[in-house]
PDB file of C-alpha atoms in Angstrom:
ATOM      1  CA  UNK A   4     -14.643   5.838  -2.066  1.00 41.00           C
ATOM      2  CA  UNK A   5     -14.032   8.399   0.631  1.00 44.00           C
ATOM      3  CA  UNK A   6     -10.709  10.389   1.142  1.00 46.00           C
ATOM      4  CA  UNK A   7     -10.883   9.427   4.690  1.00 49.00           C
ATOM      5  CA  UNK A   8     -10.101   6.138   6.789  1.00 47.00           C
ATOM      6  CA  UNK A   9      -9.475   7.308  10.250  1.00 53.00           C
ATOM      7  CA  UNK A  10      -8.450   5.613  13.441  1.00 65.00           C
ATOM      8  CA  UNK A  11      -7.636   2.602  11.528  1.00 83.00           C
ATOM      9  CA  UNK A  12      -5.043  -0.201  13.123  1.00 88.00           C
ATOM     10  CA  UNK A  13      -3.254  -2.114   9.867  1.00 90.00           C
ATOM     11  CA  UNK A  14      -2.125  -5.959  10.948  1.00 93.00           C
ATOM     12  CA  UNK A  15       0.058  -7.902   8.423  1.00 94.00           C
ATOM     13  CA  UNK A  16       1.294 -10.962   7.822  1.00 96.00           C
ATOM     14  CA  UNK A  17       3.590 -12.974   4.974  1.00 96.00           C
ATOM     15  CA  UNK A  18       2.032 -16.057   5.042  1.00 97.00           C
ATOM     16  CA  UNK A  19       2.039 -19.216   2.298  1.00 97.00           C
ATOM     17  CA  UNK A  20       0.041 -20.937   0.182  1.00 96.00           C
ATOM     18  CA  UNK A  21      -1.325 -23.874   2.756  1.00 97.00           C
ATOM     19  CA  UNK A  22      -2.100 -20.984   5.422  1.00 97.00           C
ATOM     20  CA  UNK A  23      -3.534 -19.107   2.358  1.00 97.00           C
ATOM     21  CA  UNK A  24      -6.040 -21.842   1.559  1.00 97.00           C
ATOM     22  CA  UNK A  25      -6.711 -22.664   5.078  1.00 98.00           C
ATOM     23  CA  UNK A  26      -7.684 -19.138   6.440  1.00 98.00           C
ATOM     24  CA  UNK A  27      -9.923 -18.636   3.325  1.00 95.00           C
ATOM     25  CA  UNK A  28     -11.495 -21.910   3.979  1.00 96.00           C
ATOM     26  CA  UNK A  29     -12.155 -21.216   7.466  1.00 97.00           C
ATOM     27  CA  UNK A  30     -13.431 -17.106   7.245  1.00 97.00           C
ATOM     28  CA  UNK A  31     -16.344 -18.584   4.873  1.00 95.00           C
ATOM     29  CA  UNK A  32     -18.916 -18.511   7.866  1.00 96.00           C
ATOM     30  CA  UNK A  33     -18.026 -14.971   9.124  1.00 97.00           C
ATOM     31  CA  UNK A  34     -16.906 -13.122   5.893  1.00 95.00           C
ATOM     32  CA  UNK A  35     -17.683 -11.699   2.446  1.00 92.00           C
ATOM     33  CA  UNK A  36     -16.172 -10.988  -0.776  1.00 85.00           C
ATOM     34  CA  UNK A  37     -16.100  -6.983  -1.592  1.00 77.00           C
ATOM     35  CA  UNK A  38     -19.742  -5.810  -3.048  1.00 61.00           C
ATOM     36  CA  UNK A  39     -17.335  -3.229  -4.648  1.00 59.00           C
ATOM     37  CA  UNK A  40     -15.818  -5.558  -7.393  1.00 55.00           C
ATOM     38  CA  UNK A  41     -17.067  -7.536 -10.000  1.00 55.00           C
ATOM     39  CA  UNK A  42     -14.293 -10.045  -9.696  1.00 62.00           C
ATOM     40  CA  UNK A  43     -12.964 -12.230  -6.254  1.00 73.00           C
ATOM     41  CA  UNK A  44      -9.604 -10.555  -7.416  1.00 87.00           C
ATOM     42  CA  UNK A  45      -8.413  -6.868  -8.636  1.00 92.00           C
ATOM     43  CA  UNK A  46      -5.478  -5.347  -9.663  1.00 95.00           C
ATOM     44  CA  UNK A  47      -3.637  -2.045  -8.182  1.00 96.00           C
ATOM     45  CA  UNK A  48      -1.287  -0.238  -9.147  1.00 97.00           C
ATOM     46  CA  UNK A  49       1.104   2.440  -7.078  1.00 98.00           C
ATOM     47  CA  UNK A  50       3.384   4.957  -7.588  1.00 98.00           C
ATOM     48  CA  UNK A  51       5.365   5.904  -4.290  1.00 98.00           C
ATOM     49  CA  UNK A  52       7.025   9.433  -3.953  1.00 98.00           C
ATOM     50  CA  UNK A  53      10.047  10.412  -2.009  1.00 98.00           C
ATOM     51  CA  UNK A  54      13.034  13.064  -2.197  1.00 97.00           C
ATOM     52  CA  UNK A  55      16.265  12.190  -4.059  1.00 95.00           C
ATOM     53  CA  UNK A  56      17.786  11.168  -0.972  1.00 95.00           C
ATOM     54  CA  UNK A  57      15.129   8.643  -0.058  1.00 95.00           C
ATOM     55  CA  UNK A  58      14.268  10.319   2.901  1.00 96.00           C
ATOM     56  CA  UNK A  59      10.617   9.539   3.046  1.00 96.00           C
ATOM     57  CA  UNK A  60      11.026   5.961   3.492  1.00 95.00           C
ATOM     58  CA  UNK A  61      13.986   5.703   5.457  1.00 94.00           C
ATOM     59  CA  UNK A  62      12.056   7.525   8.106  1.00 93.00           C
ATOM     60  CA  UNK A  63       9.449   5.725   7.532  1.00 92.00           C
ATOM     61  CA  UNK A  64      11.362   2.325   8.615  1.00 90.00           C
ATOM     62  CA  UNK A  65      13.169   3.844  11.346  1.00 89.00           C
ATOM     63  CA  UNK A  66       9.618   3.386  13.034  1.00 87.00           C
ATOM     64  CA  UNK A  67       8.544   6.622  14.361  1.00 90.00           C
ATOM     65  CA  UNK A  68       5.801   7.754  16.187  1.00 89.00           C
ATOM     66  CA  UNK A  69       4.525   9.947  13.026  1.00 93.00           C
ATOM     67  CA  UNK A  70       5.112   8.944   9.085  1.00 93.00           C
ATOM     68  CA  UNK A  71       3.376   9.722   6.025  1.00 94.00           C
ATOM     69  CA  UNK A  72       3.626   8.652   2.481  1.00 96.00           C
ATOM     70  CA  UNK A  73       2.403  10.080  -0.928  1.00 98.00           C
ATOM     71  CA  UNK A  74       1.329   7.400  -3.425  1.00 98.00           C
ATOM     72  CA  UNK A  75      -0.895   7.670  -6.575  1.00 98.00           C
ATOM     73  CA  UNK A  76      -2.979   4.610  -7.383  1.00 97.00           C
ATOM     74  CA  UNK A  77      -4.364   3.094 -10.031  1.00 97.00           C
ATOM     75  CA  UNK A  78      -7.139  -0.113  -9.983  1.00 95.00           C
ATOM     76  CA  UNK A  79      -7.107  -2.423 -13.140  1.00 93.00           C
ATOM     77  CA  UNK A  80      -5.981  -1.712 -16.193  1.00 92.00           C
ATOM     78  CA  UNK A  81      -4.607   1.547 -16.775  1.00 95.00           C
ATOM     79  CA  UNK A  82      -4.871   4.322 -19.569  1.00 93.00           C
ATOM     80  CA  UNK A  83      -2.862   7.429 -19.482  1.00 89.00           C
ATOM     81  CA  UNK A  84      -6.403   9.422 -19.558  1.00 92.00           C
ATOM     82  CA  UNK A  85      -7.866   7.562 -16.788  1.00 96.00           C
ATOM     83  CA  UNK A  86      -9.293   9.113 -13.421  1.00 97.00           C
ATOM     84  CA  UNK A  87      -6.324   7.950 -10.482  1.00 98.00           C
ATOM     85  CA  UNK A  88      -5.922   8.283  -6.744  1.00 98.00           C
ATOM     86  CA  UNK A  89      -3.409  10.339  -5.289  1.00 98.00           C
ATOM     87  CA  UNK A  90      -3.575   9.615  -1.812  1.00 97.00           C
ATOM     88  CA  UNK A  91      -1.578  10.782   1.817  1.00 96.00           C
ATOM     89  CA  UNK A  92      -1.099   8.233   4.022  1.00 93.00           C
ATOM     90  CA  UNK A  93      -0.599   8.849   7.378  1.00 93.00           C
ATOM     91  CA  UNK A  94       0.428   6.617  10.582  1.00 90.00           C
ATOM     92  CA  UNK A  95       0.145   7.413  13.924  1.00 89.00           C
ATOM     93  CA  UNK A  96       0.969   5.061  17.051  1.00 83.00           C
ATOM     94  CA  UNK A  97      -0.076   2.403  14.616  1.00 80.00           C
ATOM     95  CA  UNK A  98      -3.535   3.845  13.337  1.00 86.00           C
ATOM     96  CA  UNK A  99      -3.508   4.754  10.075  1.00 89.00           C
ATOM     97  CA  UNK A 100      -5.485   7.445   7.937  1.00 91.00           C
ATOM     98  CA  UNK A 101      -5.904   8.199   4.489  1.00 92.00           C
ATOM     99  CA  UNK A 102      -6.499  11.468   2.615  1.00 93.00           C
ATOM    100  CA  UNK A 103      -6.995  11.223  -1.072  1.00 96.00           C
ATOM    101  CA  UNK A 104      -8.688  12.953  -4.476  1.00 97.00           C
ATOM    102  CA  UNK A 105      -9.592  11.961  -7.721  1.00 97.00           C
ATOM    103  CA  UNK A 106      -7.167  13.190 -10.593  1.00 98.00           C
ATOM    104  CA  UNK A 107      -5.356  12.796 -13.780  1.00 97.00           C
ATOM    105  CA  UNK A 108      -2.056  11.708 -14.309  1.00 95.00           C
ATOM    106  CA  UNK A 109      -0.955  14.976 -16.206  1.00 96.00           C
ATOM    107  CA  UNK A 110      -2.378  16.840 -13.468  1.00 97.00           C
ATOM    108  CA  UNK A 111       0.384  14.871 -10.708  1.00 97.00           C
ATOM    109  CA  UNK A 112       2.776  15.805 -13.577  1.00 96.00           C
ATOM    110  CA  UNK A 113       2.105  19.637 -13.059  1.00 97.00           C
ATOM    111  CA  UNK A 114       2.103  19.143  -9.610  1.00 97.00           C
ATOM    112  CA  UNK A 115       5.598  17.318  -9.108  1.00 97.00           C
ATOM    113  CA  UNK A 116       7.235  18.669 -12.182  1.00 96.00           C
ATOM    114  CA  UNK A 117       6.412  22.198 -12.330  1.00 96.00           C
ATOM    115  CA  UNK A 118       5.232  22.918  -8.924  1.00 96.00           C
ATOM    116  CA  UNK A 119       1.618  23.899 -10.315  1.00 97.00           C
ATOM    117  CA  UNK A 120      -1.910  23.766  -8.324  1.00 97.00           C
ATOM    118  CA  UNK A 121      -3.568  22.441 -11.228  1.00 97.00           C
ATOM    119  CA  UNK A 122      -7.637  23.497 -12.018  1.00 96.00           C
ATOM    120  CA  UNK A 123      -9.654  22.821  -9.286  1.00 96.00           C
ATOM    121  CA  UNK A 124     -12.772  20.058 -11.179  1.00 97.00           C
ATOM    122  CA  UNK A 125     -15.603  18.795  -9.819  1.00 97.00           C
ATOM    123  CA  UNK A 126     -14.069  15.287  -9.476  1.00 97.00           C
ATOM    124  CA  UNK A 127     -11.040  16.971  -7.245  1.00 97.00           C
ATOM    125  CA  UNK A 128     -11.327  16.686  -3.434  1.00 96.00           C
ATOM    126  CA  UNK A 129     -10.033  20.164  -3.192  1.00 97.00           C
ATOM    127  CA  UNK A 130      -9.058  20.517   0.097  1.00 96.00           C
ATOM    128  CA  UNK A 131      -7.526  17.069   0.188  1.00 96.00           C
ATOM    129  CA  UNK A 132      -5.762  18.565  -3.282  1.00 97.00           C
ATOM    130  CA  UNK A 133      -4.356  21.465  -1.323  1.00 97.00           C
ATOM    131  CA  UNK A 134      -2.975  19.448   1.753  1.00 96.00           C
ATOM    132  CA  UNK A 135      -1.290  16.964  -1.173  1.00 97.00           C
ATOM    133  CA  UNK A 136       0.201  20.057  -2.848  1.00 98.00           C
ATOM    134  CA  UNK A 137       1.625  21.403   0.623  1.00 97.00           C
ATOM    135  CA  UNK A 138       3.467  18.127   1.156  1.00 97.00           C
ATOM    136  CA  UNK A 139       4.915  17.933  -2.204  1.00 97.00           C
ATOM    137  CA  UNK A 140       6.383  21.818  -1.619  1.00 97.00           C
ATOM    138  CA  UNK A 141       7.332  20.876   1.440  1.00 96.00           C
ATOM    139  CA  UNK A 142       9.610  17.858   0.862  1.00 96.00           C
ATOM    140  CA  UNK A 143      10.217  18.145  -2.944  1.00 97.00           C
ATOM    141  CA  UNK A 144       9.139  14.766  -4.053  1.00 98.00           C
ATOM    142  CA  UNK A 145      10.490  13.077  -7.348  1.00 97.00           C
ATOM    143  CA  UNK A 146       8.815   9.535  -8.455  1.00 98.00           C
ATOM    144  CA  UNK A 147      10.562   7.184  -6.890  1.00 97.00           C
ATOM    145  CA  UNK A 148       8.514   3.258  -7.189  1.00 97.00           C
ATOM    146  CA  UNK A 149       6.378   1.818  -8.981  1.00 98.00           C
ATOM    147  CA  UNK A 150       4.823  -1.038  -7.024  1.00 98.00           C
ATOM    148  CA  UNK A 151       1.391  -3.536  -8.489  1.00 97.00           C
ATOM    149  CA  UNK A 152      -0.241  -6.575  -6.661  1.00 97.00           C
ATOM    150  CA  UNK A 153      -3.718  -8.356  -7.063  1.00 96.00           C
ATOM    151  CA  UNK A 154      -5.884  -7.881  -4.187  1.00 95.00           C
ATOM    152  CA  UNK A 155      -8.481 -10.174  -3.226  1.00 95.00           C
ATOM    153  CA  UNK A 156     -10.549  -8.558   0.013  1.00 94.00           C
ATOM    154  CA  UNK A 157     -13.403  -9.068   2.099  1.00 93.00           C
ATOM    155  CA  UNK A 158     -15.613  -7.789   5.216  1.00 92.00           C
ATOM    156  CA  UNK A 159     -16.838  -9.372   7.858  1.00 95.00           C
ATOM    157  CA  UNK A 160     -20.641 -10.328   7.916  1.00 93.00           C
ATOM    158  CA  UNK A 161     -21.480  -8.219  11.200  1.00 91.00           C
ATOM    159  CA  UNK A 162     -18.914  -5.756  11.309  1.00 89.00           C
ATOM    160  CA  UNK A 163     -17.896  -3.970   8.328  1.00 84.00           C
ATOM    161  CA  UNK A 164     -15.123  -1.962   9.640  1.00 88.00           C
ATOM    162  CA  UNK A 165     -13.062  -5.447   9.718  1.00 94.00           C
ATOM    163  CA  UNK A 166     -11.451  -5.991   6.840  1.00 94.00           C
ATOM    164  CA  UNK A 167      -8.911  -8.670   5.481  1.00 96.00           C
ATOM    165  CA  UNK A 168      -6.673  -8.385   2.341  1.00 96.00           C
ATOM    166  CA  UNK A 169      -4.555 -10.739   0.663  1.00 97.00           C
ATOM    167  CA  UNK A 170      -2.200  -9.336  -2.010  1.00 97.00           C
ATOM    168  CA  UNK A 171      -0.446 -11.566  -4.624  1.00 97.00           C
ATOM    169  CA  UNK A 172       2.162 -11.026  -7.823  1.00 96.00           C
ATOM    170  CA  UNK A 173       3.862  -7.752  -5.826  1.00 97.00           C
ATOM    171  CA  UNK A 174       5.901  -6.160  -8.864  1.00 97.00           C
ATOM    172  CA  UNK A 175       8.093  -3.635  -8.221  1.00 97.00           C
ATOM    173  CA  UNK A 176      10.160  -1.234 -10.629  1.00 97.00           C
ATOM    174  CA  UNK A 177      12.533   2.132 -10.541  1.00 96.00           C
ATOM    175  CA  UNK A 178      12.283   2.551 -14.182  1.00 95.00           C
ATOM    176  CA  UNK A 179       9.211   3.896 -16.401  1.00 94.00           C
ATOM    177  CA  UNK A 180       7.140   5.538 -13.447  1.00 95.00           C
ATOM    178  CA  UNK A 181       4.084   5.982 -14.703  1.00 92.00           C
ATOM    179  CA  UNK A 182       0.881   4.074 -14.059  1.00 94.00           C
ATOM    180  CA  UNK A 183       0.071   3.250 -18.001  1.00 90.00           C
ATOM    181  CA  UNK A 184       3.508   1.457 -18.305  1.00 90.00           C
ATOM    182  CA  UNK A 185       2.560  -1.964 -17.848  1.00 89.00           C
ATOM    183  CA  UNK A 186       3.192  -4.166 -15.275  1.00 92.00           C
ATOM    184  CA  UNK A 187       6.821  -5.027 -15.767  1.00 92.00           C
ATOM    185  CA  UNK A 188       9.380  -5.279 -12.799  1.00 95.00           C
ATOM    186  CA  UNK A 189      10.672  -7.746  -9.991  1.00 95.00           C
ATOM    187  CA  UNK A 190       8.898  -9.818  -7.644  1.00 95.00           C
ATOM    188  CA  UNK A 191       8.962  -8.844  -4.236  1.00 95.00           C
ATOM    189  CA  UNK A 192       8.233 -11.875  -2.910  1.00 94.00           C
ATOM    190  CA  UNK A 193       8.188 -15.560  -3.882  1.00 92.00           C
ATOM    191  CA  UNK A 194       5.235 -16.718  -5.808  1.00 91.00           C
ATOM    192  CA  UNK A 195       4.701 -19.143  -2.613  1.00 94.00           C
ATOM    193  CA  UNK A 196       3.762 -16.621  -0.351  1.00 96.00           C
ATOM    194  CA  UNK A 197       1.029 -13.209  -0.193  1.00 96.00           C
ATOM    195  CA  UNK A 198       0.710 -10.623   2.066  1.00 97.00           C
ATOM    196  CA  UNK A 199      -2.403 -10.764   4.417  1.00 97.00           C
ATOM    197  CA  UNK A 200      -3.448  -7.465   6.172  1.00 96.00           C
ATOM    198  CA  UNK A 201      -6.260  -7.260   8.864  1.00 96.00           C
ATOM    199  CA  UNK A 202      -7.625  -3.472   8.904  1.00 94.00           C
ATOM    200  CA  UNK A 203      -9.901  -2.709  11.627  1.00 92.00           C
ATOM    201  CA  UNK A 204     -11.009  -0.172  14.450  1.00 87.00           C
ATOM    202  CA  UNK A 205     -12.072  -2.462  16.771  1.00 85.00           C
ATOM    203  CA  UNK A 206     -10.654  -5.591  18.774  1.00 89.00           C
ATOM    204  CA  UNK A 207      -9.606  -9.331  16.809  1.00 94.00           C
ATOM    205  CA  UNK A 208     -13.288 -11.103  17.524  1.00 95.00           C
ATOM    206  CA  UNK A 209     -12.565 -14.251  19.073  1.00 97.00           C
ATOM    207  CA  UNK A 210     -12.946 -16.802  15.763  1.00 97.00           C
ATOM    208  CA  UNK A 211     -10.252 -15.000  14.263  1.00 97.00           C
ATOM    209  CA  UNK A 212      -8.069 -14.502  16.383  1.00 97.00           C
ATOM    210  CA  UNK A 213      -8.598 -18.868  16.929  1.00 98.00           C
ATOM    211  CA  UNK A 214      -7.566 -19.016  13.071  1.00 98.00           C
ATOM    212  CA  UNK A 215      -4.524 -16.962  12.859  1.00 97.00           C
ATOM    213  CA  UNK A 216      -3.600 -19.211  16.228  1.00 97.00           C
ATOM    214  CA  UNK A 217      -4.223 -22.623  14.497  1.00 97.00           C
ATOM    215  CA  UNK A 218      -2.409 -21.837  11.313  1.00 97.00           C
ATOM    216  CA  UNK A 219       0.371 -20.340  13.226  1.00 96.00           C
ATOM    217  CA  UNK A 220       0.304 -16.427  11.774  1.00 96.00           C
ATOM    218  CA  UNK A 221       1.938 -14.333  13.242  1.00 93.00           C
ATOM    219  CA  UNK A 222       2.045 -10.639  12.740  1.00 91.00           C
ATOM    220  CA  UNK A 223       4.873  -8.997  11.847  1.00 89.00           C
ATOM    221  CA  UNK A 224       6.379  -5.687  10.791  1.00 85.00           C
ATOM    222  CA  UNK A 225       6.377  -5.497   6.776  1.00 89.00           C
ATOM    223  CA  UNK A 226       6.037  -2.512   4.122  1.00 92.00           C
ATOM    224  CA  UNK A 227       6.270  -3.196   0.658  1.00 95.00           C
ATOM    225  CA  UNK A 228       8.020   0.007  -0.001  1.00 95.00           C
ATOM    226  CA  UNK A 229      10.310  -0.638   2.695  1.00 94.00           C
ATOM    227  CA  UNK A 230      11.223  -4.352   1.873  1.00 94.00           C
ATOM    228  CA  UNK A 231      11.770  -2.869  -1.515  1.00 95.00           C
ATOM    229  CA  UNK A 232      13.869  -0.354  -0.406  1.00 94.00           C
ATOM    230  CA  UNK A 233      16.215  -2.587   1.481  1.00 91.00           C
ATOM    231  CA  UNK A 234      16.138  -5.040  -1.555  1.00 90.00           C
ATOM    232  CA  UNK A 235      17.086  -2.357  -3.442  1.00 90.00           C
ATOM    233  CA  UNK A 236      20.168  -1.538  -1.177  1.00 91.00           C
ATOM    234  CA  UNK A 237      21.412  -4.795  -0.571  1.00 87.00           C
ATOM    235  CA  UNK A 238      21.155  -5.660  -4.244  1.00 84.00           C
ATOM    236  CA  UNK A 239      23.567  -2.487  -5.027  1.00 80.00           C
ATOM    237  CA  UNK A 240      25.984  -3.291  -1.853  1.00 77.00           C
ATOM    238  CA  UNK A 241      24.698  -0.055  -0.071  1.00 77.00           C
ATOM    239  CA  UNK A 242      24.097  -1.261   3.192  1.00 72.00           C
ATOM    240  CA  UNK A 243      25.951  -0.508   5.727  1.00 63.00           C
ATOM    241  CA  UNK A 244      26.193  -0.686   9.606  1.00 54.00           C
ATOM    242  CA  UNK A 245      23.168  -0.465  11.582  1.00 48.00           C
ATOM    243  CA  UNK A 246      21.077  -0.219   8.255  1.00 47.00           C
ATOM    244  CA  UNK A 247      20.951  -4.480   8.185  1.00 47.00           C
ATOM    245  CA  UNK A 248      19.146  -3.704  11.443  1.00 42.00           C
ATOM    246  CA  UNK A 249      16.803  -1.039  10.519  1.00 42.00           C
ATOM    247  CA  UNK A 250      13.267  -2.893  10.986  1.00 42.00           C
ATOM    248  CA  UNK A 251      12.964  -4.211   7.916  1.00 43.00           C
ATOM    249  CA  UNK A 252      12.409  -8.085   8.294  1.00 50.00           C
ATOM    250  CA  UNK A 253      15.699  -8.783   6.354  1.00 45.00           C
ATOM    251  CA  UNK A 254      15.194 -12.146   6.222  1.00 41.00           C
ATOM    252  CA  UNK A 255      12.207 -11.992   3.852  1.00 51.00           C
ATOM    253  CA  UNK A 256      14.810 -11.590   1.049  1.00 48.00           C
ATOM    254  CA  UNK A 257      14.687 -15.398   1.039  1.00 42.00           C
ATOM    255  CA  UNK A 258      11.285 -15.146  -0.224  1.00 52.00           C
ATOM    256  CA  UNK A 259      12.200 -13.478  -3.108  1.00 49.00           C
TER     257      UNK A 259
END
């Protein structure tokens, strides 16, 4: 895969099961499963990094103009030896970008624990290793989620820059942050309801934008992270004051 996506608008939606079945039904004309998997669904696996004061993602869903986010990532079923992802995401004005390398899980350990460029090997992106490396100096990042979903994706026929997702089974955790752990932790959301995203650089073409009208989807602001992080709060009494307000679609704690 490459370590860029550039210029890249990122549309998502909570929808349920009957919208579920009918947008998959009705994208069968103008769509395709991903070449890149063997199977209509995969597994992935994050680990999200942030400060001890969770300043990462609280500015991150204070909605600025400028955010980023350091995650490693994992796809399948994950040994302690295997090749990950550890990947920068930025947004800006709504586009998003992606920076990312190949790497090993001790290696991230070196990195965030002792504050160590590791080797430079020929699987490394090693400039992309060197901006990653900046950022964690810079803010001082600690492990802070662990967050897994199955993903089923696929492209449209005559434009492969558009891109739907569908992500099922979000599990999220605090404890035991490391991608070979398993998949134990909370649900995020009901098992009633996935999150759709719509990735593209271009315009909605007109036949999707009629089937998100006739199923009634609407987008709508949502970060897994985020909702986790106000779950999180609310669920130890933390909230307080304006933080109810803070962007983070409060009421999809009834999805739970």
């Amino acid at each position: 895969m490459s370590s860029n996506n550039l210029n890249r608008l990122e549309n998502k939606y909570v929808i349920n099961k009957a919208q579920y079945d009918n947008i998959k039904k009705s994208i069968e004309p103008f769509m395709t499963m991903d070449a890149h998997y063997d199977q209509c669904m995969y597994h992935i696996s994050n680990i999200y990094y942030d400060t001890e004061q969770n300043l990462i993602i609280k500015k991150s869903v204070s909605k600025p103009v400028f955010k980023e986010k350091l995650r490693l990532r994992g796809y399948g079923e994950i040994k302690c030896d295997d090749l990950l992802y550890l990947e920068i995401k930025k947004k800006v004005s709504g586009y998003v970008s992606k920076r990312r390398t190949k790497i090993l899980q001790e290696e991230v350990d070196l990195m965030i624990d002792n504050h160590e460029m590791p080797k430079i090997e020929k699987y490394h992106h090693p400039q992309v290793l060197k901006e990653i490396f900046y950022y964690i100096e810079k803010y001082n990042v600690k492990p802070a989620i662990f967050l897994s979903y199955d993903r089923e994706a696929c492209f449209a026929i005559d434009n492969q820059d558009l891109r739907l997702t569908f992500d099922f089974h979000i599990i999220t955790r605090r404890d035991h942050l490391n991608l070979c752990q398993g998949n134990l932790g909370k649900k995020l959301l009901s098992d009633d309801y996935c999150v759709m995203e719509i990735k593209t650089n271009q315009n909605f073409p007109y036949w999707l934008i009629e089937i998100l009208n006739k199923n009634k989807v609407y987008s709508v602001s949502f970060s897994k992270y985020g909702t986790e992080f106000y779950n999180y709060l609310n669920d130890h009494d933390l909230l307080k004051g304006g933080q109810k307000s803070c962007g983070l679609n409060p009421y999809l704690k009834a999805l739970r």
